[in-house]
Amino acid sequence: MYFAALLARTEDGWEASDTELDDVETLSDLADLAREASPDEDTVLVLIEQEDAWFGVVRVDGEEDPRIYVSDAAAAARSSYGEILLTDELLGRDPDDGDVLDALDLDGTEDGESDEDDDDAEESAGIAGAADVPHGPVGDALILDDLGVSEKELRLMSRDAVTEIAESLGASETLETVR
């Protein structure tokens, strides 16, 4: 079960809106969604939580590149929403480092062989790809530091982190209206 919300900082405080991530496929899409929530280019936080498994914070300040923090990269890698946040840059990977053969479709089906094992091969590839994702937090742990949530506090959050973040920002009542 997921929960995702946008918190936009305005002159009058924080405004919250529940958000659907079904049409979001990339980090760029997510950043655009956040920017739409604040026409004045104020700070917008996208808070994503998957029950007790992981949480993520994406911070968008105007047209700057989004800043990201994910509490458990390995858990998030098993989630479609988590995969949006776990960019190559965030994980310290060079997307051009892959072997050229890895990009080719060499499963033998070009020669008329059966492709009934394709699903198993895709699942194995996904698991193998997730193996190089670290367990634990990744990203900018200082993402909320200037808003009153220190790196240490952020790293210690686990259960109901979105609520804890909102409380620290003074936006818990605002967030509860969309929960």
PDB file of C-alpha atoms in Angstrom:
ATOM      1  CA  MET A   1       0.000   0.000   0.000  1.00  0.00           C
ATOM      2  CA  TYR A   2       1.383   3.365  -1.046  1.00  0.00           C
ATOM      3  CA  PHE A   3       0.740   6.893   0.040  1.00  0.00           C
ATOM      4  CA  ALA A   4       1.981   9.867  -1.948  1.00  0.00           C
ATOM      5  CA  ALA A   5       1.409  13.541  -1.246  1.00  0.00           C
ATOM      6  CA  LEU A   6       2.695  16.891  -2.367  1.00  0.00           C
ATOM      7  CA  LEU A   7       3.545  19.565   0.195  1.00  0.00           C
ATOM      8  CA  ALA A   8       3.991  22.999  -1.346  1.00  0.00           C
ATOM      9  CA  ARG A   9       5.471  25.793   0.745  1.00  0.00           C
ATOM     10  CA  THR A  10       3.650  29.085   0.268  1.00  0.00           C
ATOM     11  CA  GLU A  11       3.594  32.484   1.943  1.00  0.00           C
ATOM     12  CA  ASP A  12       0.770  31.193   4.141  1.00  0.00           C
ATOM     13  CA  GLY A  13       2.508  27.946   5.146  1.00  0.00           C
ATOM     14  CA  TRP A  14       2.316  24.458   3.703  1.00  0.00           C
ATOM     15  CA  GLU A  15      -0.415  23.298   1.328  1.00  0.00           C
ATOM     16  CA  ALA A  16      -0.948  19.586   0.830  1.00  0.00           C
ATOM     17  CA  SER A  17      -2.467  17.669  -2.019  1.00  0.00           C
ATOM     18  CA  ASP A  18      -2.955  13.977  -2.501  1.00  0.00           C
ATOM     19  CA  THR A  19      -1.352  12.840  -5.701  1.00  0.00           C
ATOM     20  CA  GLU A  20      -1.775   9.953  -8.080  1.00  0.00           C
ATOM     21  CA  LEU A  21       1.454   8.584  -9.476  1.00  0.00           C
ATOM     22  CA  ASP A  22      -0.147   6.274 -12.048  1.00  0.00           C
ATOM     23  CA  ASP A  23       0.838   8.520 -14.978  1.00  0.00           C
ATOM     24  CA  VAL A  24       4.330   9.226 -13.626  1.00  0.00           C
ATOM     25  CA  GLU A  25       6.976   7.167 -15.384  1.00  0.00           C
ATOM     26  CA  THR A  26      10.179   9.137 -14.814  1.00  0.00           C
ATOM     27  CA  LEU A  27      11.770  11.459 -12.302  1.00  0.00           C
ATOM     28  CA  SER A  28      11.249  14.262 -14.804  1.00  0.00           C
ATOM     29  CA  ASP A  29       7.484  13.539 -14.823  1.00  0.00           C
ATOM     30  CA  LEU A  30       7.468  13.627 -11.027  1.00  0.00           C
ATOM     31  CA  ALA A  31       9.365  16.934 -10.950  1.00  0.00           C
ATOM     32  CA  ASP A  32       6.906  18.433 -13.457  1.00  0.00           C
ATOM     33  CA  LEU A  33       3.993  17.283 -11.290  1.00  0.00           C
ATOM     34  CA  ALA A  34       5.609  18.970  -8.280  1.00  0.00           C
ATOM     35  CA  ARG A  35       6.235  22.195 -10.185  1.00  0.00           C
ATOM     36  CA  GLU A  36       2.568  22.324 -11.214  1.00  0.00           C
ATOM     37  CA  ALA A  37       1.626  22.316  -7.517  1.00  0.00           C
ATOM     38  CA  SER A  38       3.422  25.621  -6.964  1.00  0.00           C
ATOM     39  CA  PRO A  39       2.994  28.259  -9.645  1.00  0.00           C
ATOM     40  CA  ASP A  40       5.259  30.651  -7.687  1.00  0.00           C
ATOM     41  CA  GLU A  41       8.256  28.276  -7.890  1.00  0.00           C
ATOM     42  CA  ASP A  42       8.212  27.708  -4.134  1.00  0.00           C
ATOM     43  CA  THR A  43       9.634  24.580  -2.525  1.00  0.00           C
ATOM     44  CA  VAL A  44       7.563  21.479  -3.177  1.00  0.00           C
ATOM     45  CA  LEU A  45       8.102  18.152  -1.454  1.00  0.00           C
ATOM     46  CA  VAL A  46       6.860  14.885  -2.891  1.00  0.00           C
ATOM     47  CA  LEU A  47       6.502  12.388  -0.057  1.00  0.00           C
ATOM     48  CA  ILE A  48       6.106   8.733  -0.972  1.00  0.00           C
ATOM     49  CA  GLU A  49       5.690   5.926   1.523  1.00  0.00           C
ATOM     50  CA  GLN A  50       5.199   2.206   1.146  1.00  0.00           C
ATOM     51  CA  GLU A  51       3.893   0.995   4.493  1.00  0.00           C
ATOM     52  CA  ASP A  52       6.843  -0.101   6.618  1.00  0.00           C
ATOM     53  CA  ALA A  53       9.179  -0.905   3.732  1.00  0.00           C
ATOM     54  CA  TRP A  54      10.583   2.467   2.585  1.00  0.00           C
ATOM     55  CA  PHE A  55       9.903   6.146   2.088  1.00  0.00           C
ATOM     56  CA  GLY A  56      11.188   8.733  -0.324  1.00  0.00           C
ATOM     57  CA  VAL A  57      11.387  12.506  -0.431  1.00  0.00           C
ATOM     58  CA  VAL A  58      11.782  14.467  -3.631  1.00  0.00           C
ATOM     59  CA  ARG A  59      12.392  18.179  -3.266  1.00  0.00           C
ATOM     60  CA  VAL A  60      11.803  20.567  -6.137  1.00  0.00           C
ATOM     61  CA  ASP A  61      12.843  24.198  -5.774  1.00  0.00           C
ATOM     62  CA  GLY A  62      11.692  26.105  -8.856  1.00  0.00           C
ATOM     63  CA  GLU A  63      13.510  24.979 -11.987  1.00  0.00           C
ATOM     64  CA  GLU A  64      16.443  23.401 -10.118  1.00  0.00           C
ATOM     65  CA  ASP A  65      17.107  19.689 -10.498  1.00  0.00           C
ATOM     66  CA  PRO A  66      15.108  17.621  -8.029  1.00  0.00           C
ATOM     67  CA  ARG A  67      16.865  16.442  -4.892  1.00  0.00           C
ATOM     68  CA  ILE A  68      16.081  12.908  -3.728  1.00  0.00           C
ATOM     69  CA  TYR A  69      16.329  10.855  -0.553  1.00  0.00           C
ATOM     70  CA  VAL A  70      15.236   7.208  -0.303  1.00  0.00           C
ATOM     71  CA  SER A  71      15.274   5.444   3.069  1.00  0.00           C
ATOM     72  CA  ASP A  72      15.995   1.933   1.724  1.00  0.00           C
ATOM     73  CA  ALA A  73      17.140   1.634  -1.868  1.00  0.00           C
ATOM     74  CA  ALA A  74      16.878  -2.165  -2.003  1.00  0.00           C
ATOM     75  CA  ALA A  75      13.259  -2.116  -0.810  1.00  0.00           C
ATOM     76  CA  ALA A  76      12.411   0.758  -3.155  1.00  0.00           C
ATOM     77  CA  ALA A  77      13.971  -1.100  -6.109  1.00  0.00           C
ATOM     78  CA  ARG A  78      11.229  -3.710  -5.779  1.00  0.00           C
ATOM     79  CA  SER A  79       8.578  -1.012  -6.220  1.00  0.00           C
ATOM     80  CA  SER A  80       7.487   0.706  -9.415  1.00  0.00           C
ATOM     81  CA  TYR A  81       7.390   4.062  -7.602  1.00  0.00           C
ATOM     82  CA  GLY A  82      10.764   3.427  -6.030  1.00  0.00           C
ATOM     83  CA  GLU A  83      12.278   2.677  -9.417  1.00  0.00           C
ATOM     84  CA  ILE A  84      11.301   6.196 -10.520  1.00  0.00           C
ATOM     85  CA  LEU A  85      13.433   7.662  -7.728  1.00  0.00           C
ATOM     86  CA  LEU A  86      16.422   5.327  -8.051  1.00  0.00           C
ATOM     87  CA  THR A  87      18.187   6.981 -10.945  1.00  0.00           C
ATOM     88  CA  ASP A  88      21.617   5.869 -12.127  1.00  0.00           C
ATOM     89  CA  GLU A  89      23.020   9.128 -10.783  1.00  0.00           C
ATOM     90  CA  LEU A  90      21.492   8.557  -7.340  1.00  0.00           C
ATOM     91  CA  LEU A  91      22.945   5.040  -7.222  1.00  0.00           C
ATOM     92  CA  GLY A  92      26.345   6.187  -8.451  1.00  0.00           C
ATOM     93  CA  ARG A  93      26.129   4.256 -11.709  1.00  0.00           C
ATOM     94  CA  ASP A  94      27.288   5.373 -15.122  1.00  0.00           C
ATOM     95  CA  PRO A  95      24.497   4.391 -17.536  1.00  0.00           C
ATOM     96  CA  ASP A  96      27.077   3.987 -20.313  1.00  0.00           C
ATOM     97  CA  ASP A  97      29.135   1.428 -18.375  1.00  0.00           C
ATOM     98  CA  GLY A  98      26.983  -1.546 -19.414  1.00  0.00           C
ATOM     99  CA  ASP A  99      28.412  -4.229 -21.660  1.00  0.00           C
ATOM    100  CA  VAL A 100      27.316  -3.849 -25.278  1.00  0.00           C
ATOM    101  CA  LEU A 101      26.139  -7.460 -25.266  1.00  0.00           C
ATOM    102  CA  ASP A 102      23.805  -6.730 -22.349  1.00  0.00           C
ATOM    103  CA  ALA A 103      21.827  -4.393 -24.605  1.00  0.00           C
ATOM    104  CA  LEU A 104      21.332  -7.031 -27.308  1.00  0.00           C
ATOM    105  CA  ASP A 105      18.397  -9.427 -27.311  1.00  0.00           C
ATOM    106  CA  LEU A 106      20.258 -12.724 -27.460  1.00  0.00           C
ATOM    107  CA  ASP A 107      17.677 -15.067 -25.981  1.00  0.00           C
ATOM    108  CA  GLY A 108      17.715 -17.426 -28.955  1.00  0.00           C
ATOM    109  CA  THR A 109      14.202 -16.606 -30.165  1.00  0.00           C
ATOM    110  CA  GLU A 110      15.525 -15.027 -33.359  1.00  0.00           C
ATOM    111  CA  ASP A 111      16.233 -18.544 -34.632  1.00  0.00           C
ATOM    112  CA  GLY A 112      12.683 -19.744 -34.066  1.00  0.00           C
ATOM    113  CA  GLU A 113      13.335 -21.175 -30.613  1.00  0.00           C
ATOM    114  CA  SER A 114      10.600 -21.095 -27.990  1.00  0.00           C
ATOM    115  CA  ASP A 115      10.211 -17.994 -25.879  1.00  0.00           C
ATOM    116  CA  GLU A 116       8.238 -19.621 -23.060  1.00  0.00           C
ATOM    117  CA  ASP A 117      11.109 -18.986 -20.633  1.00  0.00           C
ATOM    118  CA  ASP A 118      11.111 -15.236 -21.365  1.00  0.00           C
ATOM    119  CA  ASP A 119       9.119 -14.389 -18.235  1.00  0.00           C
ATOM    120  CA  ASP A 120      11.555 -16.310 -16.046  1.00  0.00           C
ATOM    121  CA  ALA A 121      14.516 -14.649 -17.746  1.00  0.00           C
ATOM    122  CA  GLU A 122      13.003 -11.186 -17.249  1.00  0.00           C
ATOM    123  CA  GLU A 123      12.350 -11.888 -13.573  1.00  0.00           C
ATOM    124  CA  SER A 124      15.907 -13.117 -13.106  1.00  0.00           C
ATOM    125  CA  ALA A 125      17.277 -10.043 -14.860  1.00  0.00           C
ATOM    126  CA  GLY A 126      15.233  -7.799 -12.564  1.00  0.00           C
ATOM    127  CA  ILE A 127      16.510  -9.571  -9.481  1.00  0.00           C
ATOM    128  CA  ALA A 128      20.085  -9.462 -10.741  1.00  0.00           C
ATOM    129  CA  GLY A 129      19.722  -5.753 -11.508  1.00  0.00           C
ATOM    130  CA  ALA A 130      18.436  -5.151  -7.993  1.00  0.00           C
ATOM    131  CA  ALA A 131      21.442  -6.949  -6.526  1.00  0.00           C
ATOM    132  CA  ASP A 132      23.679  -3.938  -7.087  1.00  0.00           C
ATOM    133  CA  VAL A 133      21.254  -1.613  -5.266  1.00  0.00           C
ATOM    134  CA  PRO A 134      22.459  -0.929  -1.726  1.00  0.00           C
ATOM    135  CA  HIS A 135      20.447  -1.785   1.339  1.00  0.00           C
ATOM    136  CA  GLY A 136      19.805   1.328   3.336  1.00  0.00           C
ATOM    137  CA  PRO A 137      19.435   5.002   2.543  1.00  0.00           C
ATOM    138  CA  VAL A 138      20.644   6.732  -0.620  1.00  0.00           C
ATOM    139  CA  GLY A 139      20.480  10.286  -1.824  1.00  0.00           C
ATOM    140  CA  ASP A 140      20.649  13.697  -0.230  1.00  0.00           C
ATOM    141  CA  ALA A 141      20.227  13.202   3.513  1.00  0.00           C
ATOM    142  CA  LEU A 142      20.396  17.000   3.965  1.00  0.00           C
ATOM    143  CA  ILE A 143      17.327  17.448   1.748  1.00  0.00           C
ATOM    144  CA  LEU A 144      15.225  18.817   4.632  1.00  0.00           C
ATOM    145  CA  ASP A 145      17.987  20.265   6.804  1.00  0.00           C
ATOM    146  CA  ASP A 146      17.128  23.907   6.085  1.00  0.00           C
ATOM    147  CA  LEU A 147      13.479  23.106   6.857  1.00  0.00           C
ATOM    148  CA  GLY A 148      14.252  21.780  10.345  1.00  0.00           C
ATOM    149  CA  VAL A 149      14.762  18.043   9.759  1.00  0.00           C
ATOM    150  CA  SER A 150      18.404  17.125  10.272  1.00  0.00           C
ATOM    151  CA  GLU A 151      20.232  14.328   8.477  1.00  0.00           C
ATOM    152  CA  LYS A 152      20.270  12.287  11.695  1.00  0.00           C
ATOM    153  CA  GLU A 153      16.535  12.725  12.241  1.00  0.00           C
ATOM    154  CA  LEU A 154      15.773  11.760   8.646  1.00  0.00           C
ATOM    155  CA  ARG A 155      17.920   8.614   8.835  1.00  0.00           C
ATOM    156  CA  LEU A 156      16.216   7.531  12.074  1.00  0.00           C
ATOM    157  CA  MET A 157      12.703   7.754  10.625  1.00  0.00           C
ATOM    158  CA  SER A 158      11.089   4.500   9.663  1.00  0.00           C
ATOM    159  CA  ARG A 159       7.468   3.808  10.500  1.00  0.00           C
ATOM    160  CA  ASP A 160       5.086   6.503   9.314  1.00  0.00           C
ATOM    161  CA  ALA A 161       7.967   8.711   8.185  1.00  0.00           C
ATOM    162  CA  VAL A 162       5.720  10.912   6.059  1.00  0.00           C
ATOM    163  CA  THR A 163       3.732  11.895   9.143  1.00  0.00           C
ATOM    164  CA  GLU A 164       6.935  12.493  11.113  1.00  0.00           C
ATOM    165  CA  ILE A 165       8.298  14.731   8.361  1.00  0.00           C
ATOM    166  CA  ALA A 166       5.043  16.695   8.200  1.00  0.00           C
ATOM    167  CA  GLU A 167       5.082  17.148  11.988  1.00  0.00           C
ATOM    168  CA  SER A 168       8.653  18.440  11.862  1.00  0.00           C
ATOM    169  CA  LEU A 169       7.672  20.917   9.140  1.00  0.00           C
ATOM    170  CA  GLY A 170       4.585  22.063  11.037  1.00  0.00           C
ATOM    171  CA  ALA A 171       2.351  20.628   8.319  1.00  0.00           C
ATOM    172  CA  SER A 172       0.828  17.575   9.996  1.00  0.00           C
ATOM    173  CA  GLU A 173      -2.728  18.964  10.070  1.00  0.00           C
ATOM    174  CA  THR A 174      -2.413  19.996   6.436  1.00  0.00           C
ATOM    175  CA  LEU A 175      -1.177  16.544   5.452  1.00  0.00           C
ATOM    176  CA  GLU A 176      -3.953  14.793   7.381  1.00  0.00           C
ATOM    177  CA  THR A 177      -6.556  16.549   5.229  1.00  0.00           C
ATOM    178  CA  VAL A 178      -5.365  14.540   2.205  1.00  0.00           C
ATOM    179  CA  ARG A 179      -4.491  11.273   3.923  1.00  0.00           C
TER     180      ARG A 179
END
